[in-house]
Short mmCIF file of C-alpha atoms in Angstrom, two decimals:
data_model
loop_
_atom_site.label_atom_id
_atom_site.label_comp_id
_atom_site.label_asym_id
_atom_site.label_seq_id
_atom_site.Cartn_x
_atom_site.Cartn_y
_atom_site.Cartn_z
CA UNK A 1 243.86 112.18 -76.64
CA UNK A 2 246.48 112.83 -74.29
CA UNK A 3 247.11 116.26 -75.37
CA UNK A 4 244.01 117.52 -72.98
CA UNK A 5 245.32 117.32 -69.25
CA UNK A 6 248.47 119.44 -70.79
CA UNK A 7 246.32 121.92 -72.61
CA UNK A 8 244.70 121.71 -69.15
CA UNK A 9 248.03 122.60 -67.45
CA UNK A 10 248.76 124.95 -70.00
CA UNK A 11 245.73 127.29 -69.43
CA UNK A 12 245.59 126.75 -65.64
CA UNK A 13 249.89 128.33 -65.15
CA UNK A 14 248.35 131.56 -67.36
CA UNK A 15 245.44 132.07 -64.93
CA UNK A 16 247.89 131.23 -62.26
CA UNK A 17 250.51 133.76 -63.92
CA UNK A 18 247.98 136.49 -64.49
CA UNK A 19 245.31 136.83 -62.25
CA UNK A 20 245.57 139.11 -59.16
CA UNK A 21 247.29 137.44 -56.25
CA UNK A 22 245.77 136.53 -52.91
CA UNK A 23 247.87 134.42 -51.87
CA UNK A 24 251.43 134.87 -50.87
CA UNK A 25 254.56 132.89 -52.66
CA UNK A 26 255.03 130.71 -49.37
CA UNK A 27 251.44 130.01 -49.67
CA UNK A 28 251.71 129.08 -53.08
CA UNK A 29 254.71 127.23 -52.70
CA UNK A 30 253.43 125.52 -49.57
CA UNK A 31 249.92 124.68 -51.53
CA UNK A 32 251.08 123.26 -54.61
CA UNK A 33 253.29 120.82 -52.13
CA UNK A 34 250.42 119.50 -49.98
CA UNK A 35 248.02 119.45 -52.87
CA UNK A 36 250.69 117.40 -55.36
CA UNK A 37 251.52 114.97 -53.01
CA UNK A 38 247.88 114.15 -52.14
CA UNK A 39 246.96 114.06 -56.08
CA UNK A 40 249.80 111.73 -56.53
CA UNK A 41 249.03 109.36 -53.11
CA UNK A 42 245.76 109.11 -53.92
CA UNK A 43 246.10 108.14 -57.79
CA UNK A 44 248.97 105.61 -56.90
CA UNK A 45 246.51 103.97 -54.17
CA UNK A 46 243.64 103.91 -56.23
CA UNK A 47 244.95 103.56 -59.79
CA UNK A 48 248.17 100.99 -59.32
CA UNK A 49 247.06 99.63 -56.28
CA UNK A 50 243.10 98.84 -56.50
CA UNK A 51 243.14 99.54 -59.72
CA UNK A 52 240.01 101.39 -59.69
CA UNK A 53 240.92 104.12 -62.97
CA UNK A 54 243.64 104.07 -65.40
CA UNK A 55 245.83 107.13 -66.11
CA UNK A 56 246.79 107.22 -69.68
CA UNK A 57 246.88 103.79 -69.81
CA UNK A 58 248.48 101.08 -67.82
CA UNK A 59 251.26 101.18 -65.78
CA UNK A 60 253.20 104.11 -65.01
CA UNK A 61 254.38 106.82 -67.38
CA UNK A 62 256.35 110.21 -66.90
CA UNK A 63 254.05 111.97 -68.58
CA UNK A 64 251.03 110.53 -65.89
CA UNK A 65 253.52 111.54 -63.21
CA UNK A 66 254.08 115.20 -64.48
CA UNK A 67 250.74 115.75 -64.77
CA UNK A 68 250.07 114.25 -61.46
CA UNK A 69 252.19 116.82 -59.47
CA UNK A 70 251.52 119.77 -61.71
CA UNK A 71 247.70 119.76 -62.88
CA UNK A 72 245.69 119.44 -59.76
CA UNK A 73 248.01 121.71 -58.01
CA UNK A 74 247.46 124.07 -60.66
CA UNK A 75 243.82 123.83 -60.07
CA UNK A 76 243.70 123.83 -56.22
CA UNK A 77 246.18 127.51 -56.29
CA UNK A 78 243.58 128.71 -58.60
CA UNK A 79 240.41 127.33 -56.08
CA UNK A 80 242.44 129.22 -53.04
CA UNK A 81 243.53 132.24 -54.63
CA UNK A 82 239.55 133.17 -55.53
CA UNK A 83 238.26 131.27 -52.27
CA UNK A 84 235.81 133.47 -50.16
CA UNK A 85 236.44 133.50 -46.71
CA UNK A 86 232.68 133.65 -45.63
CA UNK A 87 231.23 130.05 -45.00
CA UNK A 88 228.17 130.86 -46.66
CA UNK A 89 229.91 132.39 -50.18
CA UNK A 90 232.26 129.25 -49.71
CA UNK A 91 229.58 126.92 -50.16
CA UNK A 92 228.13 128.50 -53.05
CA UNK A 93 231.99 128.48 -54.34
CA UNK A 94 232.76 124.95 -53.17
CA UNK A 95 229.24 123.98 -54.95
CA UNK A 96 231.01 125.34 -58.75
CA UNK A 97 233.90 123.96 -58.11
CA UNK A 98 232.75 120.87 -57.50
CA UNK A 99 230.89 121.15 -61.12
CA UNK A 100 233.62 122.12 -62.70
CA UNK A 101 235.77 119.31 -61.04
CA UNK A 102 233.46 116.88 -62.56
CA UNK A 103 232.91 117.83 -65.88
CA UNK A 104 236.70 118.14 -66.03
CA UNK A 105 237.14 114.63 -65.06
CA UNK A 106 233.93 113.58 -67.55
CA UNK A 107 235.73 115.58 -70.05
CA UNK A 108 239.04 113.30 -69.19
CA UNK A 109 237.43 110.44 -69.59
CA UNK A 110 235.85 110.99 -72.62
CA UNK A 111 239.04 111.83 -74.58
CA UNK A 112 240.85 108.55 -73.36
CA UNK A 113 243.22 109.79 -70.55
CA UNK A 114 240.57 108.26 -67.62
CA UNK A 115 239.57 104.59 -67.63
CA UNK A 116 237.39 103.77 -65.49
CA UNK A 117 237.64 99.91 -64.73
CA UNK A 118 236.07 99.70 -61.32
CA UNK A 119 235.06 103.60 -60.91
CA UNK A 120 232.08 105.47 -61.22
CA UNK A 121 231.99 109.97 -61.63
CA UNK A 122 229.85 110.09 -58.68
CA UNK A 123 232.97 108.23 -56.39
CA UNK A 124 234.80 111.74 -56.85
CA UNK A 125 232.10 114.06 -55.93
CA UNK A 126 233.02 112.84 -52.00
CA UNK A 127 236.47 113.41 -52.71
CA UNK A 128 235.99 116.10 -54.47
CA UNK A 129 233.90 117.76 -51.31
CA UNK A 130 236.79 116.44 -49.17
CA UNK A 131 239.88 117.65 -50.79
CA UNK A 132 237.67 121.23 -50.93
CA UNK A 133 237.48 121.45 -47.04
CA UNK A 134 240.96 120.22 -46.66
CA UNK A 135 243.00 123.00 -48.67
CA UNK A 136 240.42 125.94 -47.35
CA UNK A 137 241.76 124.08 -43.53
CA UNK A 138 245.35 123.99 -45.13
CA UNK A 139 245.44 128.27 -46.16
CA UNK A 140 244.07 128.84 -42.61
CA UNK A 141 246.51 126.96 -40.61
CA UNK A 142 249.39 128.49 -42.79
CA UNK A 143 247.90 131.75 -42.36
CA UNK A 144 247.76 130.87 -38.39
CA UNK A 145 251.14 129.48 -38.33
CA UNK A 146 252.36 132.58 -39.69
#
């Protein structure tokens, strides 16, 4: 049951380790940061504090917490490293991802390590949508600041 989000992990470092680079170290580096800390933020706000979701149970857990600042990081350097910079491919990339992103979290939920006690799926699609316009604006201003 709670072997998924590392299998998850697992496969997402060897895409991460093999596929051809786009992105820089810095950017990588820089990404994972932003990304983790949001992951983690959010989950502690909405899991321990309104306790909409449980993450592999109640309470907090160091496996949770790995998985918190290593699995959607994993997934957002993968989402940036393919991410078209035309608006109009984005959207058609944005509109995958967001599939994917859901049947991921469907598939978390249906092997135990999401509870939902006062979420729904369709809650995530807007932060889903959100967190997708937020890292493409997060490559571009490192790429500016640079």
């Amino acid at each position: 049951m709670f072997w998924a989000p590392y299998l998850a992990l697992v496969i997402n470092l060897l895409i991460i380790w093999f596929m051809p680079k786009r992105l820089t170290n810095r950017e990588i580096y820089t990404s994972w940061a932003v990304i983790a800390l949001i992951n983690l933020s959010t989950d502690v706000t909405l899991d321990l504090y309104f306790k909409l979701y449980e993450l592999g149970g109640p309470g907090v857990q160091i496996g949770v917490h790995i998985i918190e600042l290593t699995l959607g990081a994993s997934f957002g350097i993968i989402f940036l490293n393919f991410m078209p910079r035309k608006i109009n491919a984005f959207a058609l990339y944005m509109v995958a991802w967001l599939v994917i992103t859901i049947l991921f979290e469907l598939l978390m939920v249906k092997v135990g390590f999401i509870q939902y006690t006062g979420w729904v799926w369709w809650y995530s699609v807007s932060y889903y949508i959100a967190a997708f316009f937020f890292v493409r604006w997060h490559l571009y201003f490192i790429r500016k600041e640079i």
